[in-house]
Amino acid sequence: MHARYVLPLLLVASVAAAQNKYDAVTKPLNDKGMAELGAYSLLTELTTKVGARLSGSLEAAKAMEWGKATMERLGFENVQLVPCMVPHWVRGDKEDLVMIDASGAETALTCCALGMSVPTPVDGLTAEIVEVTSFADAAKLGDQAKGKILFFNEPMDPTLTSTFGAYGKAGRQRFQGPATAAKLGAVASLNRSLTLDPDDVPHTGTTSYDKDGVKVPGAALSIVAANKLHDALQRGPVRVRLTLNCQTLPDEPSASVVGEIRGSERPNEVIVIGGHLDSWDKGVGAHDDGAGIVHSLEALRLIKELGWKPKRTIRAVLFMNEENGGRGAEAYAEHAKTAPEKHIAGIESDSGGFAPRGFSCSLGKSKGRRLNRWLAALSVFEAERFSFGGGGGADVGPLAAQGAVLFGLSPESQRYFDYHHSAKDTLDKVNPRELELGALSMAALAWLISEEGLP
C-alpha cells in the first residue's frame, strides 16, 4: 500500500477504536436522554412555575426552593444550600423614552433600564443627545458632553462568525457606558442593544458604576429605536426625555443549590457541573440560563438513573446571582476552600440551549490535546471540539484558584443574542432535542473526567 494512504487509514482506525471504547457510555446516555427529553421537562417546570428570577426577588427565592426540591425528588445526595447575600434591584414600571426633534415633534422610542441603573428624577430628565460609536470618540468630546445624554451606538460586528466575539467587542458600551458618561459630565447614557436582530425589543443587562463616582441613569434602546435616533440626528439636533423609576433596595439573603452523586473511589475529588439560577426580569430566562440549570440537573439525573457509580464525585451547582453580582460563585468558592475535598474540574453551561458544538477549556493546547481522545464520545452528541486556553464561565471561574480545570459548553451561537436578556427569552425559543444534546454532552464529559481523570 502506498505510504500516503497509511496515515488516513490509521486515523480512521483510531477513531473507530475510540468509538467502540466509549460506546458503553454514549449509547445508554443517548438512548435514555433522547427518548425522555428530561431537560425540556425540567425547563418547562422552571419557566412556568417560577418564571423570571432576578436576584433578590420573590421569584428568585422560589427558584431556589424549586431547585432544592427538584434535586431531592431526583434522588441526589447531600442536597444543600450555600448561602449568599445578593443585590436587590427593582426595574419599576416606568421605562419611557421620547425623542424630540428640532421642530418639537415627539416620537416614542422603545427602551429598558439597564440592570443596577439609578432612576431619573420622578418627572424624567430632558437633554440633548450626543452620539458616539466608540469610547475613543467619547473621550474626545470634552465639554461637549456636559449636561447632555450620551448615546453609545456601536453595533455588534456582523462579520464575526462567533456572536460571542461580537458581543464581547461591543459590550463595553453597556457595562461601562453610564459610568463613562458620568465622568464626562453627561446626565444619562443610552446604548444600542447588544443583539444582531433588527427588531423593536430592547435587551437589558447589568451596568457597573465607579464605587465613589457620580451615577447617572442608563438604558438600552432596541435596534429599531437606535436606528431612528441615529437617523434623526443626521437631520439636526435632537433632545430626548427619559423616565426610569428603577431602584436598588437593601441586599437580600439567598443561596446557590447543591446536590451530587458521591464518588465511589475518590469521593473527595469533585467535578462541578452548573449554570446560574437567576435571570433577568425580561422574558423567563429560558436560554439564559434556564438551559444551563436543566443541563446540569438532567446530566446528573441520567447518570444516577442509569445506575452508574462514578469514581469521583459529580456535583450539580445551581449558582445564584451571576447576572448582577456573582455573589453565588464567590460564596461557593469560599465554601469549597473550607471543605475537605479538591475541585478538579468545573463545567459550566451559560451560552443557551442550542445544539452543542464543543467545549472551551482552560488547559493550554499542548496539555489539553490529550483530551481529544474523548471527542469520539462527545461527537455522538455533536460536541466535536475543544477550544483550549480559555475559561469555563463566570460561576466556575473562581474554582481555578483552587486548581480546577475549567470547561464551558459551547452551543451553536447564531441565534443566542436574538433572545439574550430580552422579553423574547421564553420557553418556545428552545428546541427540546437540542437542549437534551447539551445535557448529554455535559453528562458524558463529567463521566469521562470522573473515570479517567485529567492531564
Short mmCIF file of N, CA, C and O in Angstrom, two decimals, residues 303-358:
data_model
loop_
_atom_site.label_atom_id
_atom_site.label_comp_id
_atom_site.label_asym_id
_atom_site.label_seq_id
_atom_site.Cartn_x
_atom_site.Cartn_y
_atom_site.Cartn_z
N ILE A 303 -27.09 10.01 34.84
CA ILE A 303 -26.05 9.17 35.43
C ILE A 303 -26.61 8.36 36.59
O ILE A 303 -26.35 7.16 36.72
N LYS A 304 -27.40 9.00 37.42
CA LYS A 304 -27.98 8.31 38.58
C LYS A 304 -28.96 7.22 38.14
O LYS A 304 -28.90 6.08 38.61
N GLU A 305 -29.88 7.55 37.23
CA GLU A 305 -30.91 6.60 36.85
C GLU A 305 -30.37 5.45 36.00
O GLU A 305 -31.00 4.38 35.93
N LEU A 306 -29.21 5.66 35.38
CA LEU A 306 -28.57 4.55 34.67
C LEU A 306 -27.85 3.61 35.64
O LEU A 306 -27.34 2.55 35.24
N GLY A 307 -27.81 4.01 36.91
CA GLY A 307 -27.19 3.16 37.92
C GLY A 307 -25.68 3.22 37.94
O GLY A 307 -25.03 2.36 38.55
N TRP A 308 -25.09 4.23 37.31
CA TRP A 308 -23.64 4.33 37.26
C TRP A 308 -23.10 4.87 38.58
O TRP A 308 -23.72 5.73 39.23
N LYS A 309 -21.93 4.41 38.97
CA LYS A 309 -21.27 4.86 40.19
C LYS A 309 -19.95 5.52 39.81
O LYS A 309 -18.96 4.84 39.55
N PRO A 310 -19.92 6.83 39.73
CA PRO A 310 -18.68 7.49 39.31
C PRO A 310 -17.56 7.30 40.33
O PRO A 310 -17.81 7.21 41.53
N LYS A 311 -16.33 7.23 39.84
CA LYS A 311 -15.19 7.11 40.76
C LYS A 311 -15.03 8.38 41.60
O LYS A 311 -14.69 8.31 42.78
N ARG A 312 -15.24 9.53 40.94
CA ARG A 312 -15.11 10.81 41.61
C ARG A 312 -16.49 11.43 41.80
O ARG A 312 -17.44 11.09 41.08
N THR A 313 -16.63 12.33 42.73
CA THR A 313 -17.92 12.97 42.99
C THR A 313 -18.28 13.92 41.85
O THR A 313 -17.47 14.75 41.44
N ILE A 314 -19.50 13.77 41.35
CA ILE A 314 -20.03 14.71 40.35
C ILE A 314 -21.12 15.52 41.05
O ILE A 314 -22.09 14.97 41.56
N ARG A 315 -20.96 16.83 41.05
CA ARG A 315 -21.82 17.72 41.82
C ARG A 315 -22.46 18.76 40.93
O ARG A 315 -21.76 19.47 40.19
N ALA A 316 -23.78 18.86 40.99
CA ALA A 316 -24.50 19.93 40.29
C ALA A 316 -24.63 21.13 41.22
O ALA A 316 -25.02 20.98 42.38
N VAL A 317 -24.30 22.32 40.70
CA VAL A 317 -24.44 23.55 41.46
C VAL A 317 -25.28 24.53 40.65
O VAL A 317 -24.94 24.85 39.50
N LEU A 318 -26.38 24.97 41.25
CA LEU A 318 -27.25 25.98 40.64
C LEU A 318 -26.86 27.31 41.28
O LEU A 318 -27.32 27.64 42.38
N PHE A 319 -26.01 28.06 40.61
CA PHE A 319 -25.44 29.28 41.18
C PHE A 319 -26.45 30.42 41.17
O PHE A 319 -27.18 30.63 40.19
N MET A 320 -26.47 31.19 42.25
CA MET A 320 -27.34 32.36 42.34
C MET A 320 -26.54 33.64 42.04
O MET A 320 -25.37 33.74 42.42
N ASN A 321 -27.19 34.58 41.34
CA ASN A 321 -26.68 35.95 41.18
C ASN A 321 -25.50 36.10 40.22
O ASN A 321 -24.63 36.93 40.42
N GLU A 322 -25.52 35.35 39.13
CA GLU A 322 -24.50 35.58 38.10
C GLU A 322 -24.73 36.87 37.37
O GLU A 322 -23.79 37.57 37.01
N GLU A 323 -25.99 37.23 37.12
CA GLU A 323 -26.29 38.34 36.23
C GLU A 323 -25.84 39.70 36.75
O GLU A 323 -25.40 40.54 35.98
N ASN A 324 -25.99 39.94 38.05
CA ASN A 324 -25.66 41.29 38.54
C ASN A 324 -24.89 41.26 39.85
O ASN A 324 -25.18 42.00 40.77
N GLY A 325 -23.88 40.38 39.90
CA GLY A 325 -23.07 40.41 41.09
C GLY A 325 -22.08 39.26 41.26
O GLY A 325 -20.99 39.44 41.78
N GLY A 326 -22.45 38.05 40.87
CA GLY A 326 -21.56 36.91 41.04
C GLY A 326 -21.38 36.48 42.48
O GLY A 326 -20.43 35.77 42.82
N ARG A 327 -22.35 36.83 43.34
CA ARG A 327 -22.18 36.53 44.77
C ARG A 327 -22.26 35.02 45.04
O ARG A 327 -21.58 34.51 45.93
N GLY A 328 -23.09 34.31 44.29
CA GLY A 328 -23.21 32.87 44.49
C GLY A 328 -21.92 32.14 44.18
O GLY A 328 -21.51 31.23 44.91
N ALA A 329 -21.25 32.54 43.10
CA ALA A 329 -19.97 31.92 42.73
C ALA A 329 -18.91 32.19 43.79
O ALA A 329 -18.13 31.31 44.16
N GLU A 330 -18.88 33.42 44.29
CA GLU A 330 -17.90 33.77 45.33
C GLU A 330 -18.15 32.96 46.60
O GLU A 330 -17.20 32.44 47.21
N ALA A 331 -19.42 32.86 47.00
CA ALA A 331 -19.74 32.12 48.23
C ALA A 331 -19.43 30.64 48.08
O ALA A 331 -18.92 30.01 49.02
N TYR A 332 -19.72 30.07 46.89
CA TYR A 332 -19.43 28.66 46.69
C TYR A 332 -17.92 28.40 46.72
O TYR A 332 -17.46 27.41 47.30
N ALA A 333 -17.14 29.29 46.11
CA ALA A 333 -15.69 29.13 46.11
C ALA A 333 -15.14 29.18 47.55
O ALA A 333 -14.25 28.41 47.90
N GLU A 334 -15.69 30.07 48.37
CA GLU A 334 -15.27 30.14 49.76
C GLU A 334 -15.67 28.86 50.51
O GLU A 334 -14.91 28.33 51.32
N HIS A 335 -16.88 28.39 50.23
CA HIS A 335 -17.35 27.14 50.82
C HIS A 335 -16.42 25.98 50.43
O HIS A 335 -16.08 25.13 51.27
N ALA A 336 -15.99 25.95 49.17
CA ALA A 336 -15.13 24.88 48.68
C ALA A 336 -13.77 24.90 49.37
O ALA A 336 -13.16 23.84 49.60
N LYS A 337 -13.28 26.09 49.71
CA LYS A 337 -11.98 26.20 50.37
C LYS A 337 -11.97 25.51 51.73
O LYS A 337 -10.95 24.98 52.16
N THR A 338 -13.11 25.54 52.40
CA THR A 338 -13.17 25.00 53.77
C THR A 338 -13.52 23.52 53.80
O THR A 338 -13.42 22.89 54.85
N ALA A 339 -13.94 22.97 52.68
CA ALA A 339 -14.35 21.56 52.65
C ALA A 339 -13.12 20.66 52.49
O ALA A 339 -12.15 21.03 51.82
N PRO A 340 -13.15 19.48 53.06
CA PRO A 340 -12.02 18.54 52.94
C PRO A 340 -12.04 17.80 51.61
O PRO A 340 -12.18 16.57 51.55
N GLU A 341 -11.93 18.54 50.53
CA GLU A 341 -12.03 17.96 49.20
C GLU A 341 -11.28 18.83 48.21
O GLU A 341 -10.92 19.97 48.53
N LYS A 342 -11.08 18.32 47.02
CA LYS A 342 -10.37 19.05 45.97
C LYS A 342 -11.25 19.12 44.73
O LYS A 342 -11.70 18.09 44.23
N HIS A 343 -11.47 20.33 44.24
CA HIS A 343 -12.22 20.50 43.00
C HIS A 343 -11.25 20.33 41.83
O HIS A 343 -10.32 21.12 41.66
N ILE A 344 -11.48 19.30 41.04
CA ILE A 344 -10.56 19.05 39.92
C ILE A 344 -11.08 19.63 38.62
O ILE A 344 -10.30 19.87 37.69
N ALA A 345 -12.41 19.86 38.50
CA ALA A 345 -12.97 20.39 37.25
C ALA A 345 -14.26 21.15 37.53
O ALA A 345 -15.00 20.82 38.46
N GLY A 346 -14.48 22.19 36.74
CA GLY A 346 -15.75 22.91 36.76
C GLY A 346 -16.26 23.04 35.35
O GLY A 346 -15.56 23.55 34.47
N ILE A 347 -17.46 22.53 35.10
CA ILE A 347 -18.06 22.54 33.76
C ILE A 347 -19.31 23.42 33.82
O ILE A 347 -20.25 23.11 34.55
N GLU A 348 -19.33 24.49 33.06
CA GLU A 348 -20.44 25.45 33.12
C GLU A 348 -21.20 25.49 31.80
O GLU A 348 -20.61 25.40 30.72
N SER A 349 -22.50 25.66 31.92
CA SER A 349 -23.36 25.90 30.75
C SER A 349 -24.04 27.24 30.94
O SER A 349 -24.92 27.38 31.79
N ASP A 350 -23.64 28.24 30.17
CA ASP A 350 -24.26 29.57 30.24
C ASP A 350 -24.22 30.24 28.88
O ASP A 350 -23.93 31.43 28.77
N SER A 351 -24.48 29.47 27.85
CA SER A 351 -24.47 30.01 26.49
C SER A 351 -25.70 29.60 25.70
O SER A 351 -25.70 29.64 24.47
N GLY A 352 -26.75 29.18 26.42
CA GLY A 352 -28.00 28.85 25.76
C GLY A 352 -28.22 27.37 25.55
O GLY A 352 -27.34 26.54 25.79
N GLY A 353 -29.44 27.05 25.11
CA GLY A 353 -29.86 25.67 24.95
C GLY A 353 -29.86 25.18 23.53
O GLY A 353 -30.60 24.26 23.18
N PHE A 354 -29.02 25.77 22.69
CA PHE A 354 -28.93 25.34 21.29
C PHE A 354 -28.04 24.10 21.18
O PHE A 354 -27.43 23.67 22.15
N ALA A 355 -27.99 23.53 19.99
CA ALA A 355 -27.22 22.30 19.79
C ALA A 355 -25.76 22.50 20.16
O ALA A 355 -25.15 23.51 19.79
N PRO A 356 -25.17 21.57 20.90
CA PRO A 356 -23.76 21.73 21.32
C PRO A 356 -22.81 21.62 20.14
O PRO A 356 -23.07 20.89 19.18
N ARG A 357 -21.70 22.35 20.25
CA ARG A 357 -20.65 22.27 19.24
C ARG A 357 -19.32 21.83 19.83
O ARG A 357 -18.44 21.37 19.12
N GLY A 358 -19.15 21.99 21.15
CA GLY A 358 -17.91 21.59 21.79
C GLY A 358 -17.80 22.20 23.17
O GLY A 358 -18.81 22.61 23.77
#
